[in-house]
């Protein structure tokens, strides 16, 4: 083989070796970019999760921000129950409700007449606990704002009437109309003597917001499945498919005989 041919083959091998080295270097850079990109993506995701977690924490903090101011006459553990009826009543009906909850409105429509009858007669004491479940499920602040307004009505001695007005005028579940204080004040006009400067200030200032948040926390800790949750002397009667207003009335009558 001539020297010229040997030189040509050597040059070709060298060129091939150079190309292979270039390919290796290129592959190495590509892998580095992929790994780097993955790291950036993971860090980016972590940052997003961190922001979401931080925002979730802020929501929780803001919901319970400020002093816990219980409405006038609130009773029970931590003063979270708004009582209706006489303390001397032999039966107690504990009701957990959300003013945006359609099932709560259905309960009120069906059972309200007999509850009023029994509380007015001194046979039953009702204790209302206010919940903001729909605000969490559907987003919004209407449950909380309405609950605060109802607590303000309790301060004015008008809770039962305003409670009924809120359910009678309940907007569709997806409509967060009760988020507007103007709407809540407008409905107060349906209750004689409620629409006063003191009531308006209480509503607009969110005086009982932290108390409402604490009430909802108690609902969560109670392990209840949803709203309404209705207990008669500690027994969940809303889950009883045979329950009717007439049966509730009879159960209370039997308790009052004892």
Tab-separated table of C-alpha atoms in Angstrom:
chain	number	residue	atom	x	y	z
A	1	UNK	CA	0.000	0.000	0.000
A	2	UNK	CA	1.376	3.357	-0.944
A	3	UNK	CA	2.259	5.954	1.633
A	4	UNK	CA	-0.372	8.177	0.113
A	5	UNK	CA	-3.124	5.599	0.668
A	6	UNK	CA	-2.026	5.025	4.262
A	7	UNK	CA	-2.111	8.729	4.924
A	8	UNK	CA	-5.609	8.958	3.433
A	9	UNK	CA	-6.920	6.145	5.634
A	10	UNK	CA	-5.296	7.643	8.728
A	11	UNK	CA	-6.916	10.982	7.994
A	12	UNK	CA	-10.306	9.325	7.508
A	13	UNK	CA	-9.971	7.468	10.832
A	14	UNK	CA	-8.983	10.659	12.591
A	15	UNK	CA	-11.919	12.496	11.096
A	16	UNK	CA	-14.232	9.681	12.176
A	17	UNK	CA	-12.787	9.783	15.682
A	18	UNK	CA	-13.272	13.533	15.803
A	19	UNK	CA	-16.875	13.159	14.682
A	20	UNK	CA	-17.505	10.519	17.327
A	21	UNK	CA	-16.079	12.785	19.998
A	22	UNK	CA	-18.287	15.595	18.763
A	23	UNK	CA	-21.322	13.294	18.891
A	24	UNK	CA	-20.419	12.196	22.427
A	25	UNK	CA	-20.027	15.805	23.507
A	26	UNK	CA	-23.305	16.714	21.848
A	27	UNK	CA	-25.098	13.789	23.518
A	28	UNK	CA	-23.575	14.766	26.849
A	29	UNK	CA	-24.835	18.342	26.444
A	30	UNK	CA	-28.293	17.060	25.423
A	31	UNK	CA	-28.529	14.867	28.488
A	32	UNK	CA	-27.404	17.718	30.694
A	33	UNK	CA	-30.106	19.920	29.219
A	34	UNK	CA	-32.753	17.251	29.784
A	35	UNK	CA	-31.689	16.733	33.389
A	36	UNK	CA	-31.447	20.463	33.933
A	37	UNK	CA	-34.875	20.987	32.402
A	38	UNK	CA	-36.335	18.284	34.621
A	39	UNK	CA	-34.822	19.906	37.676
A	40	UNK	CA	-36.207	23.277	36.646
A	41	UNK	CA	-39.613	21.692	36.044
A	42	UNK	CA	-39.567	20.021	39.457
A	43	UNK	CA	-38.481	23.221	41.132
A	44	UNK	CA	-41.142	25.114	39.219
A	45	UNK	CA	-43.788	22.624	40.324
A	46	UNK	CA	-42.537	22.833	43.865
A	47	UNK	CA	-42.782	26.606	43.676
A	48	UNK	CA	-46.354	26.371	42.411
A	49	UNK	CA	-47.281	23.910	45.148
A	50	UNK	CA	-45.644	26.199	47.657
A	51	UNK	CA	-47.684	29.152	46.425
A	52	UNK	CA	-50.902	27.130	46.558
A	53	UNK	CA	-50.080	25.899	50.049
A	54	UNK	CA	-49.158	29.397	51.137
A	55	UNK	CA	-52.350	30.820	49.692
A	56	UNK	CA	-54.379	28.070	51.334
A	57	UNK	CA	-52.789	28.951	54.629
A	58	UNK	CA	-53.546	32.622	54.070
A	59	UNK	CA	-57.188	31.814	53.332
A	60	UNK	CA	-57.458	29.880	56.569
A	61	UNK	CA	-55.785	32.662	58.512
A	62	UNK	CA	-57.871	35.411	56.956
A	63	UNK	CA	-61.064	33.479	57.593
A	64	UNK	CA	-60.340	33.313	61.302
A	65	UNK	CA	-58.604	36.698	61.522
A	66	UNK	CA	-59.591	39.133	64.222
A	67	UNK	CA	-61.069	38.591	67.682
A	68	UNK	CA	-63.778	35.977	68.188
A	69	UNK	CA	-66.858	37.982	69.083
A	70	UNK	CA	-69.806	35.759	69.983
A	71	UNK	CA	-73.283	37.185	69.373
A	72	UNK	CA	-75.370	38.216	72.344
A	73	UNK	CA	-76.794	35.280	74.269
A	74	UNK	CA	-74.753	32.614	72.463
A	75	UNK	CA	-74.494	29.406	74.468
A	76	UNK	CA	-72.881	25.977	74.476
A	77	UNK	CA	-69.236	25.029	74.097
A	78	UNK	CA	-67.171	28.089	73.153
A	79	UNK	CA	-70.436	30.057	72.836
A	80	UNK	CA	-71.068	28.712	69.323
A	81	UNK	CA	-74.809	28.000	69.592
A	82	UNK	CA	-77.572	30.543	69.039
A	83	UNK	CA	-80.494	29.452	71.241
A	84	UNK	CA	-84.173	29.766	70.389
A	85	UNK	CA	-86.744	28.773	72.996
A	86	UNK	CA	-86.702	28.337	76.751
A	87	UNK	CA	-83.740	26.872	78.630
A	88	UNK	CA	-86.234	24.894	80.707
A	89	UNK	CA	-87.409	22.873	77.678
A	90	UNK	CA	-86.881	19.130	78.165
A	91	UNK	CA	-85.795	18.517	74.572
A	92	UNK	CA	-83.004	20.191	72.620
A	93	UNK	CA	-82.822	20.312	68.838
A	94	UNK	CA	-79.290	21.011	67.595
A	95	UNK	CA	-79.196	22.270	64.004
A	96	UNK	CA	-76.081	22.796	61.869
A	97	UNK	CA	-77.031	24.925	58.861
A	98	UNK	CA	-75.573	26.876	55.952
A	99	UNK	CA	-77.640	29.756	54.553
A	100	UNK	CA	-76.540	28.857	50.986
A	101	UNK	CA	-77.451	25.181	51.388
A	102	UNK	CA	-80.527	24.054	49.381
A	103	UNK	CA	-81.022	20.979	51.598
A	104	UNK	CA	-81.096	23.271	54.632
A	105	UNK	CA	-83.810	25.342	53.026
A	106	UNK	CA	-85.776	22.172	52.285
A	107	UNK	CA	-85.460	21.135	55.932
A	108	UNK	CA	-86.603	24.562	57.090
A	109	UNK	CA	-89.576	24.601	54.721
A	110	UNK	CA	-90.721	21.193	55.977
A	111	UNK	CA	-89.951	21.371	59.693
A	112	UNK	CA	-90.089	25.063	60.561
A	113	UNK	CA	-93.808	25.200	61.508
A	114	UNK	CA	-93.510	22.386	64.057
A	115	UNK	CA	-90.206	23.725	65.420
A	116	UNK	CA	-91.786	27.138	65.953
A	117	UNK	CA	-94.814	25.527	67.588
A	118	UNK	CA	-92.718	23.491	69.998
A	119	UNK	CA	-90.260	26.279	70.897
A	120	UNK	CA	-93.092	28.761	71.448
A	121	UNK	CA	-94.824	26.243	73.718
A	122	UNK	CA	-91.660	25.811	75.796
A	123	UNK	CA	-91.363	22.119	74.934
A	124	UNK	CA	-88.329	22.402	72.692
A	125	UNK	CA	-85.149	24.453	72.714
A	126	UNK	CA	-83.396	24.859	69.376
A	127	UNK	CA	-79.681	25.563	69.130
A	128	UNK	CA	-78.455	26.832	65.772
A	129	UNK	CA	-74.862	26.407	64.646
A	130	UNK	CA	-73.855	28.293	61.508
A	131	UNK	CA	-71.696	26.643	58.850
A	132	UNK	CA	-69.914	27.882	55.696
A	133	UNK	CA	-69.751	24.600	53.797
A	134	UNK	CA	-71.040	25.939	50.460
A	135	UNK	CA	-68.454	28.734	50.406
A	136	UNK	CA	-65.795	26.036	50.356
A	137	UNK	CA	-67.556	23.783	47.850
A	138	UNK	CA	-68.800	26.415	45.383
A	139	UNK	CA	-66.349	29.197	46.263
A	140	UNK	CA	-67.488	32.565	47.525
A	141	UNK	CA	-68.269	34.254	50.838
A	142	UNK	CA	-72.065	34.257	50.949
A	143	UNK	CA	-72.400	31.555	53.606
A	144	UNK	CA	-69.993	33.382	55.887
A	145	UNK	CA	-71.434	36.833	55.294
A	146	UNK	CA	-74.986	35.604	55.844
A	147	UNK	CA	-73.940	33.814	59.021
A	148	UNK	CA	-72.298	37.004	60.295
A	149	UNK	CA	-75.459	38.976	59.469
A	150	UNK	CA	-77.574	36.382	61.306
A	151	UNK	CA	-75.291	36.762	64.337
A	152	UNK	CA	-75.767	40.524	64.069
A	153	UNK	CA	-79.534	39.915	64.078
A	154	UNK	CA	-79.059	37.861	67.248
A	155	UNK	CA	-77.391	40.900	68.842
A	156	UNK	CA	-80.577	42.827	68.030
A	157	UNK	CA	-82.832	40.079	69.387
A	158	UNK	CA	-84.147	39.327	65.885
A	159	UNK	CA	-82.376	36.084	64.983
A	160	UNK	CA	-85.387	33.755	64.507
A	161	UNK	CA	-87.178	36.106	62.119
A	162	UNK	CA	-84.049	37.007	60.135
A	163	UNK	CA	-82.961	33.358	60.009
A	164	UNK	CA	-86.292	32.530	58.370
A	165	UNK	CA	-86.030	35.457	55.938
A	166	UNK	CA	-82.578	34.324	54.783
A	167	UNK	CA	-83.863	30.848	53.960
A	168	UNK	CA	-87.063	32.155	52.367
A	169	UNK	CA	-84.985	34.335	50.040
A	170	UNK	CA	-82.100	31.913	49.493
A	171	UNK	CA	-80.506	32.398	46.038
A	172	UNK	CA	-79.586	29.433	43.821
A	173	UNK	CA	-76.596	27.538	45.187
A	174	UNK	CA	-74.310	28.769	42.389
A	175	UNK	CA	-75.368	32.398	42.946
A	176	UNK	CA	-73.262	33.963	45.693
A	177	UNK	CA	-75.768	36.790	46.222
A	178	UNK	CA	-75.308	36.733	49.998
A	179	UNK	CA	-71.692	37.778	49.509
A	180	UNK	CA	-73.058	41.302	49.087
A	181	UNK	CA	-73.704	43.062	52.372
A	182	UNK	CA	-76.190	45.331	50.604
A	183	UNK	CA	-78.369	42.279	49.901
A	184	UNK	CA	-78.215	41.135	53.506
A	185	UNK	CA	-79.137	44.622	54.729
A	186	UNK	CA	-81.961	44.810	52.192
A	187	UNK	CA	-83.432	41.572	53.564
A	188	UNK	CA	-83.177	42.946	57.095
A	189	UNK	CA	-85.899	45.374	55.997
A	190	UNK	CA	-88.311	42.427	56.049
A	191	UNK	CA	-87.838	42.094	59.820
A	192	UNK	CA	-89.465	44.800	61.907
A	193	UNK	CA	-86.906	46.930	63.707
A	194	UNK	CA	-83.798	45.113	62.462
A	195	UNK	CA	-82.463	47.556	59.862
A	196	UNK	CA	-80.701	49.943	62.214
A	197	UNK	CA	-77.326	51.721	62.078
A	198	UNK	CA	-75.974	49.232	64.642
A	199	UNK	CA	-77.046	46.241	62.558
A	200	UNK	CA	-75.606	47.748	59.376
A	201	UNK	CA	-72.289	48.459	61.045
A	202	UNK	CA	-72.131	44.933	62.438
A	203	UNK	CA	-72.772	43.471	58.966
A	204	UNK	CA	-70.373	45.762	57.125
A	205	UNK	CA	-67.601	45.390	59.715
A	206	UNK	CA	-67.902	41.592	59.763
A	207	UNK	CA	-68.054	41.773	63.551
A	208	UNK	CA	-68.708	38.048	63.987
A	209	UNK	CA	-66.620	36.685	61.093
A	210	UNK	CA	-64.054	35.000	63.352
A	211	UNK	CA	-66.870	33.506	65.423
A	212	UNK	CA	-68.462	32.110	62.255
A	213	UNK	CA	-65.106	30.603	61.223
A	214	UNK	CA	-64.777	28.990	64.647
A	215	UNK	CA	-68.297	27.573	64.339
A	216	UNK	CA	-67.398	26.005	60.989
A	217	UNK	CA	-64.218	24.547	62.481
A	218	UNK	CA	-66.352	22.932	65.192
A	219	UNK	CA	-68.560	21.439	62.466
A	220	UNK	CA	-65.515	19.913	60.759
A	221	UNK	CA	-64.189	18.527	64.027
A	222	UNK	CA	-67.616	17.038	64.762
A	223	UNK	CA	-67.225	14.624	61.868
A	224	UNK	CA	-70.636	15.434	60.412
A	225	UNK	CA	-71.372	14.350	56.850
A	226	UNK	CA	-73.048	17.529	55.619
A	227	UNK	CA	-75.688	20.162	56.160
A	228	UNK	CA	-78.195	20.188	57.560
A	229	UNK	CA	-77.199	18.047	60.495
A	230	UNK	CA	-80.074	17.816	62.961
A	231	UNK	CA	-79.793	16.214	66.385
A	232	UNK	CA	-82.631	15.706	68.848
A	233	UNK	CA	-81.184	15.298	72.325
A	234	UNK	CA	-77.926	14.188	70.726
A	235	UNK	CA	-79.449	11.702	68.269
A	236	UNK	CA	-79.108	12.406	64.545
A	237	UNK	CA	-82.710	12.440	63.322
A	238	UNK	CA	-82.095	13.916	59.866
A	239	UNK	CA	-80.604	10.587	58.776
A	240	UNK	CA	-83.801	8.815	59.836
A	241	UNK	CA	-85.712	8.213	56.596
A	242	UNK	CA	-88.933	7.698	58.560
A	243	UNK	CA	-88.690	11.114	60.218
A	244	UNK	CA	-91.549	13.552	59.611
A	245	UNK	CA	-92.652	16.756	61.350
A	246	UNK	CA	-95.423	14.746	63.016
A	247	UNK	CA	-92.932	12.155	64.280
A	248	UNK	CA	-90.639	14.884	65.603
A	249	UNK	CA	-93.565	16.460	67.406
A	250	UNK	CA	-94.510	13.119	68.947
A	251	UNK	CA	-90.937	12.447	70.096
A	252	UNK	CA	-90.804	15.820	71.836
A	253	UNK	CA	-94.207	15.230	73.447
A	254	UNK	CA	-93.029	11.866	74.785
A	255	UNK	CA	-89.910	13.488	76.264
A	256	UNK	CA	-92.035	16.148	77.949
A	257	UNK	CA	-94.184	13.462	79.588
A	258	UNK	CA	-91.150	12.016	81.341
